[in-house]
Backbone as numpy.savetxt, mean C-alpha at the origin, in Angstrom:
# Nx Ny Nz CAx CAy CAz Cx Cy Cz
-35.69 7.28 33.10 -34.71 7.22 32.04 -33.40 7.80 32.56
-32.32 7.11 32.27 -31.01 7.55 32.74 -30.52 8.75 31.94
-29.86 9.63 32.63 -29.31 10.81 31.99 -27.79 10.63 31.92
-27.26 10.49 30.71 -25.84 10.25 30.52 -25.11 11.58 30.32
-24.06 11.75 31.08 -23.23 12.94 30.92 -21.78 12.47 30.75
-21.23 12.80 29.62 -19.86 12.41 29.33 -18.90 13.50 29.74
-17.83 13.11 30.35 -16.76 14.03 30.68 -15.76 13.98 29.53
-16.01 14.82 28.52 -15.20 14.80 27.30 -13.74 15.13 27.58
-13.49 15.96 28.55 -12.12 16.29 28.88 -11.38 15.06 29.42
-12.05 14.25 30.23 -11.43 13.03 30.75 -11.17 12.03 29.62
-12.10 11.94 28.68 -11.91 11.04 27.54 -10.74 11.51 26.70
-10.62 12.80 26.46 -9.51 13.35 25.70 -8.18 13.08 26.40
-8.15 13.21 27.70 -6.94 12.92 28.46 -6.59 11.43 28.37
-7.61 10.58 28.39 -7.37 9.15 28.30 -6.72 8.78 26.97
-7.20 9.38 25.89 -6.64 9.11 24.56 -5.17 9.50 24.49
-4.80 10.57 25.17 -3.42 11.05 25.14 -2.56 10.45 26.26
-3.11 9.55 27.04 -2.36 8.92 28.14 -1.17 8.16 27.57
-0.01 8.19 28.23 1.18 7.52 27.70 1.01 6.02 27.43
0.24 5.33 28.24 0.03 3.89 28.02 -0.77 3.66 26.75
-1.81 4.46 26.55 -2.62 4.35 25.33 -1.78 4.71 24.11
-0.99 5.77 24.21 -0.15 6.18 23.08 0.92 5.13 22.76
1.45 4.47 23.79 2.43 3.40 23.55 1.77 2.25 22.81
0.52 1.93 23.15 -0.19 0.85 22.46 -0.48 1.25 21.01
-0.88 2.48 20.79 -1.14 2.97 19.42 0.15 2.90 18.60
1.25 3.31 19.21 2.54 3.28 18.51 2.94 1.83 18.16
2.74 0.92 19.11 3.09 -0.49 18.89 2.24 -1.09 17.77
0.95 -0.80 17.80 0.06 -1.34 16.76 0.36 -0.75 15.38
0.69 0.54 15.33 1.01 1.14 14.03 2.32 0.58 13.49
3.30 0.34 14.36 4.56 -0.27 13.91 4.32 -1.70 13.43
3.42 -2.41 14.10 3.08 -3.78 13.69 2.40 -3.77 12.33
1.50 -2.81 12.10 0.82 -2.70 10.80 1.81 -2.35 9.69
2.74 -1.45 9.98 3.74 -1.08 8.97 4.62 -2.28 8.63
5.00 -3.05 9.64 5.82 -4.25 9.40 5.05 -5.28 8.59
3.77 -5.46 8.90 2.94 -6.42 8.14 2.79 -5.96 6.70
2.60 -4.66 6.48 2.47 -4.13 5.12 3.76 -4.33 4.34
4.88 -4.09 4.98 6.18 -4.29 4.32 6.38 -5.75 3.94
5.93 -6.65 4.82 6.10 -8.09 4.55 5.29 -8.57 3.36
4.07 -8.03 3.18 3.21 -8.53 2.09 3.28 -7.68 0.82
3.96 -6.56 0.87 4.04 -5.69 -0.30 4.82 -6.40 -1.41
4.24 -6.49 -2.61 4.94 -7.18 -3.71 6.21 -6.44 -4.11
7.22 -7.21 -4.47 8.50 -6.64 -4.89 8.88 -7.23 -6.25
9.27 -6.36 -7.14 9.76 -6.86 -8.43 11.22 -7.25 -8.26
11.61 -8.31 -8.92 12.99 -8.80 -8.79 13.97 -7.84 -9.45
13.55 -7.28 -10.58 14.46 -6.49 -11.38 14.24 -4.99 -11.25
13.19 -4.58 -10.57 12.85 -3.16 -10.53 12.07 -2.80 -11.77
11.07 -1.98 -11.61 10.24 -1.58 -12.75 10.01 -0.08 -12.71
9.55 0.45 -13.79 9.25 1.87 -13.91 10.47 2.72 -13.56
11.65 2.20 -13.80 12.86 2.96 -13.51 13.19 3.05 -12.03
12.54 2.24 -11.20 12.77 2.26 -9.76 13.51 1.00 -9.33
14.21 1.05 -8.20 14.91 -0.15 -7.72 13.93 -1.20 -7.21
14.35 -2.46 -7.11 13.47 -3.50 -6.57 13.01 -3.12 -5.15
11.74 -3.36 -4.86 11.21 -3.05 -3.52 10.91 -1.58 -3.30
10.82 -0.81 -4.37 10.57 0.63 -4.21 9.24 0.92 -3.51
8.18 0.20 -3.90 6.88 0.45 -3.28 6.93 0.15 -1.79
7.57 -0.93 -1.40 7.69 -1.26 0.03 8.49 -0.19 0.77
9.44 0.43 0.10 10.25 1.46 0.76 9.46 2.74 1.01
8.29 2.89 0.40 7.49 4.10 0.63 6.55 3.96 1.83
6.51 2.80 2.48 5.63 2.60 3.65 6.19 3.37 4.83
5.34 4.18 5.45 5.79 4.93 6.63 4.62 5.18 7.58
4.95 5.42 8.84 3.95 5.72 9.87 4.02 7.22 10.13
2.84 7.85 10.13 2.78 9.29 10.33 1.85 9.61 11.49
2.32 10.36 12.50 1.42 10.74 13.60 0.30 11.64 13.08
-0.88 11.45 13.62 -2.01 12.30 13.24 -2.86 12.50 14.48
-2.64 13.59 15.18 -3.32 13.82 16.45 -2.92 12.75 17.44
-3.91 12.12 18.05 -3.64 11.04 19.00 -3.43 9.71 18.30
-3.72 9.64 17.00 -3.61 8.39 16.26 -2.42 8.39 15.33
-2.35 7.36 14.51 -1.29 7.23 13.51 -1.92 6.81 12.19
-1.30 7.20 11.09 -1.71 6.65 9.81 -0.51 5.98 9.18
-0.79 4.89 8.52 0.26 4.17 7.81 0.04 4.44 6.33
1.04 5.01 5.70 0.93 5.42 4.30 1.87 4.59 3.45
1.47 4.38 2.22 2.39 3.83 1.24 1.98 4.32 -0.12
2.97 4.42 -0.98 2.71 4.90 -2.32 2.49 6.40 -2.38
2.67 7.12 -1.29 2.49 8.58 -1.30 3.79 9.25 -1.74
4.25 8.78 -2.85 5.50 9.22 -3.44 5.18 9.34 -4.93
5.56 10.42 -5.55 5.19 10.60 -6.95 5.75 9.51 -7.85
6.77 8.80 -7.39 7.34 7.74 -8.21 6.63 6.40 -7.99
5.71 6.33 -7.03 4.97 5.09 -6.76 3.49 5.30 -7.07
3.22 5.85 -8.24 1.85 6.15 -8.65 0.99 4.89 -8.77
1.61 3.73 -8.86 0.91 2.47 -9.09 0.43 1.82 -7.79
0.63 2.43 -6.64 0.22 1.84 -5.36 -1.28 1.50 -5.32
-2.18 2.38 -5.77 -3.60 2.00 -5.75 -3.92 0.81 -6.65
-3.17 0.67 -7.75 -3.39 -0.47 -8.64 -2.99 -1.77 -7.95
-1.93 -1.74 -7.15 -1.48 -2.91 -6.40 -2.49 -3.21 -5.29
-2.95 -2.19 -4.59 -3.87 -2.38 -3.46 -5.22 -2.93 -3.91
-5.81 -2.32 -4.93 -7.18 -2.66 -5.33 -7.28 -3.52 -6.57
-6.17 -3.72 -7.29 -6.20 -4.54 -8.49 -6.74 -3.76 -9.69
-6.74 -4.40 -10.84 -7.27 -3.77 -12.05 -8.16 -4.77 -12.79
-9.05 -4.25 -13.57 -9.89 -5.08 -14.43 -9.11 -5.42 -15.69
-9.57 -6.40 -16.45 -8.95 -6.64 -17.75 -9.06 -5.38 -18.62
-7.99 -5.06 -19.34 -7.99 -3.84 -20.14 -7.05 -4.01 -21.34
-7.19 -3.10 -22.28 -6.37 -3.11 -23.49 -5.26 -2.08 -23.30
-4.03 -2.46 -23.64 -2.89 -1.55 -23.59 -2.52 -1.19 -25.02
-2.50 0.10 -25.30 -2.15 0.62 -26.62 -0.86 1.43 -26.53
-0.10 1.54 -27.61 1.14 2.33 -27.56 0.84 3.81 -27.42
1.64 4.50 -26.64 1.47 5.95 -26.46 2.19 6.70 -27.57
3.46 6.37 -27.74 4.27 7.03 -28.77 4.67 5.95 -29.78
4.47 6.23 -31.01 4.81 5.23 -32.02 3.62 4.33 -32.30
3.87 3.29 -33.10 2.77 2.43 -33.54 2.79 1.06 -32.88
3.87 0.73 -32.15 3.99 -0.60 -31.59 4.38 -0.56 -30.11
3.95 -1.59 -29.40 4.45 -1.87 -28.06 5.65 -2.79 -28.23
6.63 -2.68 -27.37 7.84 -3.50 -27.50 8.26 -3.98 -26.12
8.57 -5.28 -25.99 9.10 -5.83 -24.75 9.90 -7.08 -25.07
10.66 -7.53 -24.09 11.49 -8.73 -24.24 10.82 -9.86 -23.48
10.61 -10.98 -24.17 10.04 -12.16 -23.52 11.06 -12.71 -22.53
10.72 -12.77 -21.23 11.71 -13.21 -20.24 12.12 -14.68 -20.39
11.28 -15.50 -21.01 11.60 -16.93 -21.15 12.51 -17.19 -22.35
12.23 -16.52 -23.47 13.01 -16.80 -24.69 14.06 -15.73 -24.97
13.90 -14.54 -24.40 14.84 -13.45 -24.67 14.57 -12.74 -25.98
13.50 -13.13 -26.69 13.15 -12.51 -27.97 12.46 -11.17 -27.74
12.69 -10.25 -28.67 11.99 -8.97 -28.64 10.65 -9.15 -29.33
9.58 -8.70 -28.69 8.22 -8.87 -29.22 7.64 -7.49 -29.50
6.97 -7.37 -30.65 6.29 -6.14 -31.03 4.80 -6.45 -31.16
3.95 -5.52 -30.73 2.51 -5.71 -30.87 1.84 -4.34 -31.00
0.71 -4.31 -31.71 -0.05 -3.06 -31.84 -0.93 -2.82 -30.62
-1.31 -3.90 -29.93 -2.08 -3.78 -28.70 -1.92 -5.06 -27.89
-2.17 -4.96 -26.61 -2.09 -6.12 -25.72 -3.37 -6.16 -24.89
-3.99 -7.32 -24.82 -5.15 -7.51 -23.95 -4.65 -7.98 -22.59
-4.56 -7.06 -21.65 -4.05 -7.37 -20.31 -5.15 -8.07 -19.52
-4.85 -9.18 -18.83 -5.89 -9.92 -18.11 -6.33 -9.26 -16.80
-5.67 -8.19 -16.39 -5.99 -7.56 -15.12 -4.99 -7.99 -14.06
-5.02 -7.31 -12.94 -4.09 -7.59 -11.85 -4.89 -7.91 -10.60
-4.54 -8.96 -9.87 -5.27 -9.25 -8.63 -4.96 -8.20 -7.56
-5.89 -7.97 -6.66 -5.69 -7.02 -5.57 -4.82 -7.67 -4.50
-3.76 -6.98 -4.09 -2.87 -7.50 -3.05 -3.36 -7.13 -1.65
-4.15 -6.08 -1.51 -4.68 -5.63 -0.20 -3.55 -5.47 0.82
-2.54 -4.74 0.44 -1.37 -4.54 1.30 -1.78 -3.85 2.59
-2.43 -2.70 2.50 -2.74 -1.92 3.69 -3.90 -2.50 4.48
-4.95 -2.94 3.81 -6.09 -3.50 4.55 -5.69 -4.79 5.25
-4.87 -5.60 4.60 -4.37 -6.82 5.23 -3.47 -6.52 6.41
-2.65 -5.48 6.29 -1.75 -5.09 7.38 -2.55 -4.57 8.57
-3.60 -3.81 8.30 -4.43 -3.30 9.40 -5.11 -4.44 10.14
-5.60 -5.43 9.42 -6.23 -6.58 10.07 -5.21 -7.37 10.87
-4.00 -7.54 10.33 -2.97 -8.27 11.05 -2.57 -7.55 12.34
-2.47 -6.22 12.26 -2.11 -5.45 13.46 -3.22 -5.52 14.50
-4.47 -5.51 14.06 -5.58 -5.58 15.00 -5.63 -6.96 15.67
-5.35 -8.02 14.91 -5.38 -9.37 15.47 -4.21 -9.62 16.41
-3.02 -9.21 15.99 -1.82 -9.51 16.75 -1.56 -8.51 17.88
-2.20 -7.34 17.78 -2.12 -6.31 18.79 -0.88 -6.31 19.51
């Protein structure tokens, strides 16, 4: 039976080698660019934020020898997990007052309702799709 002995110090040095780190940096930048490209953007801005606010929160952060790509880690982008994973159909009720109020974008009419049956939101898979794209395009 073979006896395997790993030189952990050599492996650690390999991970921190400049060529490996340059590849990690290139792949993380590619993933961040892919995430920015597929991140949904509202035309008018929502939740009091400018258009493209969620995409503007995407950033690459060094973590040891690796990198993490973050988005929505901003207190004003609390909805990032809802965009990434989607939502089930749910009922929306008014928080303050007795009615929900919005403007119909097609007719311009103001609509009032006591509740809304939301059909749910599809998952955009911004980060998981970006990671796959970076791995494929390397």
